[in-house]
C-alpha positions as MATLAB code, in Angstrom:
seq = 'MIPAHYQSALDLRQTEEAIKLCKDHFERVLADKLGLSRVSAPLFVPSNVGLNDNLSGNERPVSFDILDLGYSAEIVHSLAKWKRLALGRYGFTAHTGLYTDMNAIRRDETLDNIHSLYVDQWDWEIVITPQDRTLDMLRATVTNIYAALLDTAARIQQSYPELQTTLPSDITFITAQALEDKYPALSGAERENVFLREVGAAFIIGIGGKLRSGKPHDSRAPDYDDWGLNGDLCVWNPLLQRSFELSSMGIRVDAASMQSQLSLAGCLDRAVLPFHSMVLGDQLPLTMGGGIGQSRLCMLLLQKAHIGEVQASLWPQAQLEACEQAGVTLL';
ca = [
      -9.436   15.848   10.666;
     -11.024   14.421   14.026;
     -14.958   13.634   13.531;
     -17.254   15.713   15.856;
     -18.103   13.710   18.920;
     -15.842   10.903   18.008;
     -15.600    8.234   20.604;
     -13.541    4.936   20.130;
     -15.670    1.869   20.528;
     -12.906    0.148   22.002;
     -10.698    0.961   25.122;
      -6.833    0.930   24.878;
      -6.177   -2.567   25.800;
      -9.095   -3.826   23.520;
      -7.842   -1.974   20.975;
      -4.380   -3.575   21.296;
      -6.065   -7.045   21.425;
      -8.236   -6.302   18.271;
      -5.264   -4.993   16.296;
      -3.683   -8.378   16.817;
      -6.736  -10.458   15.665;
      -7.237   -8.205   12.639;
      -3.583   -8.794   11.577;
      -3.277  -12.064   12.363;
      -6.705  -13.013   10.277;
      -6.142  -10.989    7.403;
      -2.386  -12.554    6.999;
      -3.658  -15.814    7.163;
      -6.767  -15.351    4.604;
      -4.633  -13.328    2.259;
      -1.849  -15.992    2.227;
      -4.416  -18.689    1.403;
      -6.179  -16.928   -1.315;
      -3.116  -15.846   -3.124;
      -0.996  -19.010   -2.522;
       1.775  -17.168   -0.670;
       4.745  -18.246    1.527;
       6.028  -15.850    4.429;
       9.559  -14.891    4.107;
      11.948  -12.488    6.155;
      12.807   -9.281    4.646;
      15.131   -6.456    5.174;
      14.682   -3.220    7.105;
      17.300   -1.362    5.074;
      19.241   -2.080    1.846;
      22.431   -0.721    0.402;
      22.291    2.711   -1.061;
      22.835    3.601   -4.824;
      21.624    0.049   -6.106;
      18.443    0.927   -7.021;
      16.653   -1.494   -4.668;
      14.826    1.041   -2.734;
      11.281    2.228   -3.740;
      11.922    5.942   -4.823;
       8.111    6.618   -4.426;
       7.375    9.825   -6.218;
      10.972   10.612   -6.692;
      11.034   13.489   -4.150;
      11.111   11.703   -0.698;
      14.546   11.398    1.160;
      15.354    7.810    2.526;
      16.827    7.762    5.907;
      20.375    6.781    5.289;
      23.512    5.809    7.474;
      27.070    4.706    7.197;
      28.020    1.214    8.283;
      31.333    1.006    9.980;
      32.220   -2.436    9.198;
      31.007   -2.370    5.484;
      32.482    0.793    4.458;
      29.156    1.962    2.469;
      26.140    3.486    3.426;
      22.475    1.972    3.641;
      19.114    3.379    3.560;
      15.755    2.269    5.436;
      13.345    1.169    2.747;
      10.343    3.084    1.592;
       8.968   -0.314    0.416;
      10.073   -3.880   -0.919;
       8.564   -3.312   -4.298;
      11.878   -4.239   -5.835;
      13.449   -6.426   -3.336;
      10.683   -8.933   -3.658;
      11.315   -9.475   -7.338;
      14.859  -10.451   -6.708;
      13.747  -12.433   -3.840;
      11.560  -14.601   -5.937;
      14.146  -15.288   -8.407;
      16.671  -16.214   -5.554;
      14.477  -18.423   -3.950;
      13.267  -20.320   -6.808;
       9.646  -19.584   -7.015;
       7.754  -20.777   -9.863;
       4.715  -19.528  -11.863;
       1.721  -18.509   -9.671;
       3.583  -18.966   -6.575;
       4.794  -16.107   -4.415;
       5.814  -14.618   -0.967;
       4.537  -12.115    1.621;
       6.411  -10.220    4.337;
       6.001   -8.042    6.991;
       7.400   -4.548    5.984;
       8.391   -1.767    8.009;
       9.478    1.364    6.640;
      10.248    5.164    7.629;
       9.043    7.987    5.389;
      10.583   11.068    6.756;
       9.196   13.359    4.490;
       5.573   12.121    4.809;
       2.988   14.841    5.546;
       1.725   13.810    8.887;
      -2.084   14.002    9.654;
      -4.281   11.283   10.887;
      -3.944    8.917    8.077;
      -0.321    9.627    7.307;
       2.427    8.589    9.596;
       6.582    8.430    9.680;
       6.170    4.755   10.193;
       4.816    2.459    7.551;
       3.773   -1.063    8.234;
       2.423   -3.256    5.216;
       2.086   -6.558    4.031;
       4.193   -6.929    0.873;
       3.340   -9.413   -1.453;
       4.591  -10.627   -4.838;
       3.947  -13.450   -7.249;
       5.813  -15.161  -10.143;
       3.627  -14.820  -13.326;
       3.926  -15.598  -16.888;
       4.003  -13.445  -20.107;
       0.509  -14.481  -20.776;
      -0.666  -13.032  -17.211;
       0.250   -9.484  -17.940;
      -3.182   -8.703  -18.570;
      -5.810   -6.571  -16.994;
      -7.759   -9.802  -16.206;
      -5.241  -11.063  -14.207;
      -4.910   -7.847  -12.437;
      -8.537   -7.795  -11.560;
      -8.729  -11.541  -10.437;
      -6.006  -10.732   -8.017;
      -7.612   -7.590   -6.495;
     -11.070   -9.508   -6.269;
      -9.199  -12.288   -4.122;
      -7.629   -9.355   -1.905;
     -10.969   -7.825   -1.358;
     -12.440  -11.211   -0.343;
      -9.728  -11.188    2.248;
     -10.772   -7.834    3.506;
     -14.633   -8.720    3.572;
     -13.620  -11.842    5.509;
     -11.577  -10.216    7.989;
     -14.332   -7.514    8.569;
     -16.689  -10.352    9.546;
     -14.322  -11.910   11.774;
     -13.755   -8.587   13.683;
     -17.461   -7.900   13.867;
     -18.034  -11.617   15.458;
     -15.698  -10.606   18.151;
     -16.639   -6.922   18.581;
     -20.460   -6.618   17.703;
     -20.251   -2.789   18.371;
     -17.809   -2.493   15.142;
     -20.123   -2.826   12.115;
     -17.950   -2.177    9.002;
     -20.288   -1.607    5.772;
     -18.475   -2.457    2.831;
     -20.148   -3.499   -0.597;
     -19.983   -7.277   -1.552;
     -18.086   -6.542   -4.766;
     -15.405   -4.122   -5.363;
     -15.956   -1.719   -8.741;
     -13.242   -1.322  -11.047;
     -12.444    1.798  -13.159;
      -9.662    3.389  -15.020;
      -8.022    6.489  -13.918;
      -8.858    7.932  -17.569;
     -12.432    6.964  -17.025;
     -12.775    8.529  -13.652;
     -11.093   11.871  -15.159;
     -13.696   11.788  -17.910;
     -16.219   11.225  -15.540;
     -15.224   14.453  -13.375;
     -12.956   16.314  -15.606;
     -13.094   19.653  -13.275;
     -11.934   17.742  -10.238;
      -8.453   16.820   -9.113;
      -7.356   13.056   -8.755;
      -8.122   12.815   -4.939;
     -11.569   14.843   -5.356;
     -12.590   12.457   -8.100;
     -11.731    9.454   -5.481;
     -13.791   10.942   -2.867;
     -16.898   11.501   -5.104;
     -16.778    8.190   -6.791;
     -15.867    6.010   -3.648;
     -19.038    7.857   -1.774;
     -21.051    6.538   -4.504;
     -19.821    2.734   -5.000;
     -18.075    2.021   -1.391;
     -15.155    0.030   -2.908;
     -13.143    0.544   -6.071;
      -9.877   -0.388   -7.657;
      -8.539    2.456   -9.777;
      -6.310    1.325  -12.738;
      -3.671    3.120  -14.539;
      -1.678    5.051  -11.897;
       1.477    7.008  -12.647;
       1.119    7.692  -16.573;
      -0.227   11.025  -17.930;
      -3.867   11.019  -18.769;
      -5.604   13.033  -21.355;
      -5.302   16.124  -19.319;
      -1.606   15.983  -19.352;
      -1.536   14.864  -15.731;
      -1.298   11.540  -13.899;
      -4.277   10.195  -11.540;
      -1.570   10.245   -9.123;
       2.488    9.728   -8.957;
       4.122    6.523   -9.248;
       7.754    5.407   -9.494;
       8.614    4.311  -13.144;
      10.794    1.476  -12.191;
       8.415   -1.171  -10.758;
       4.808   -1.106  -11.594;
       3.636   -0.934  -15.251;
       1.602    2.085  -15.288;
      -0.942    0.410  -17.443;
      -1.509   -2.499  -15.573;
      -1.572   -1.335  -11.932;
      -3.710    0.781   -9.454;
      -5.111    1.450   -6.327;
      -7.640   -0.186   -3.909;
      -9.642    2.015   -2.050;
     -12.781    1.963    0.199;
     -15.080    4.835    1.579;
     -14.536    5.444    4.995;
     -17.835    6.831    6.619;
     -16.288    7.714    9.842;
     -13.757   10.006    8.043;
     -15.998   10.925    5.107;
     -13.447   10.252    2.699;
     -11.757    7.644    0.221;
      -9.241    5.665    2.141;
      -6.562    4.062    0.063;
      -5.799    0.426    1.396;
      -3.302   -0.938   -1.275;
      -1.160   -0.034   -4.017;
      -0.660   -2.918   -6.276;
       0.101   -3.789  -10.067;
       1.891   -5.968  -12.586;
       5.577   -5.372  -12.462;
       7.305   -3.736  -15.446;
       8.819   -5.898  -18.293;
      12.108   -4.724  -19.991;
      10.028   -2.954  -22.700;
       7.748   -0.908  -20.120;
      10.970   -0.155  -17.578;
      12.618    1.339  -20.407;
       9.597    3.429  -21.670;
       8.657    4.450  -18.065;
      12.339    5.518  -17.341;
      12.517    7.437  -20.478;
       9.065    9.312  -19.791;
      10.021   10.138  -16.160;
      13.409   11.327  -17.186;
      15.219    8.642  -15.294;
      17.265    6.761  -18.016;
      20.246    7.185  -15.509;
      18.763    4.426  -13.461;
      19.086    2.084  -16.227;
      22.632    1.081  -15.385;
      21.777    0.071  -11.645;
      22.080   -3.337  -10.757;
      18.253   -3.897  -10.565;
      17.511   -2.010  -13.387;
      20.000   -3.508  -15.406;
      18.658   -7.050  -14.452;
      15.169   -6.070  -15.529;
      16.084   -4.652  -18.793;
      18.293   -7.496  -19.514;
      15.158  -10.196  -18.881;
      17.069  -11.824  -15.829;
      14.499  -11.460  -13.301;
      10.938  -13.424  -13.209;
       8.154  -11.508  -14.448;
       5.894  -10.656  -11.341;
       3.103   -8.901   -9.774;
       2.718   -7.380   -6.308;
       1.946   -4.759   -3.929;
       1.422   -3.518   -0.562;
      -1.338   -3.619    1.865;
      -1.389   -1.138    4.761;
      -1.720   -2.932    7.998;
      -2.492    0.325   10.125;
      -4.968    1.387    7.525;
      -6.806   -1.888    7.664;
      -6.940   -1.857   11.445;
      -8.068    1.938   11.116;
     -10.771    1.095    9.101;
     -12.148   -2.130   10.708;
     -11.682   -0.829   14.342;
     -13.220    2.393   13.264;
     -10.560    4.634   14.418;
     -10.377    8.469   13.423;
      -6.391    8.630   13.914;
      -3.398    6.116   12.530;
      -1.929    6.950   15.746;
      -4.743    4.820   17.506;
      -3.505    1.557   15.916;
       0.228    2.324   15.705;
       3.001    4.144   17.707;
       4.659    6.884   16.155;
       5.936   10.511   16.462;
       3.305   13.465   15.960;
       3.400   17.328   15.799;
       2.725   19.000   19.079;
      -0.375   20.848   17.681;
      -1.549   17.246   16.500;
      -1.019   15.717   19.851;
      -2.842   18.449   21.613;
      -5.866   18.361   19.249;
      -6.354   14.712   19.826;
      -5.977   15.203   23.807;
      -8.847   17.760   23.306;
     -10.908   15.515   21.193;
     -10.222   12.476   23.606;
      -8.312   10.610   20.881;
      -5.941    8.005   22.587;
      -2.502    7.834   20.464;
      -0.343    4.502   21.034;
];
């Protein structure tokens, strides 16, 4: 969806410079507010060890065989599970954590102006204690992330006064169940649009588990987030006139919630995989973490109508033609 009479406020070179400013600034502020250390991360992981993010369970990873190793690997969908292993391996202690640049390919994504084959995120993860597995801890962390977003918006506006992003000073918290109760006749996506138009920025708590209607607000893999202690950070995008998800995050499963969610999802066969066995055996640290979309953040703050204006990817021919006719310059 390209807004009528859309014209980018920045030319191509200004856009590239602003992307760097946006990413560099947000990364520094995020690391400072959450106490994170930067680490290197893999582009691919071995197949059949349970490390890749299964997303909703239907997406196919890009896989390939490796001549020298004799087994196959797959390009990550995200680093949700790998980060937890890394925290234990690197010896991080309670309330310290890591972040990394995550690059992924999601071959089954439905391509439009906010979804791409190429995914770039800041993936972060923090060690927590059993006492930290609370909604208060989740809300406090979300508040810090939102503060980093506001700080970055102010920095972009300082350098590019023509980009005036309007965001509320505080983020609203609401559970997925309360949102369903508020708008029972609407779908999950429709509820988000109506609510975000009203409040401007919200964190929707409780993604993955079934609500009283018998349907989840949205799908979420059963083996990394605790469905009762997770959520999505969304803002209202005035250019696109829709809710705009920037981050999915949460407190991660412990042994009990892993067992329960695998059962509910009909995925108990995963329990024997190395990662899952370690969680079920209490061999990994308790953590919380998430991913924050780099291109999504740049889209919002640079007021771009298409994600292809802030990242290089591939698009259907009809979409390329529509963008050209609308004067949308894709990288």
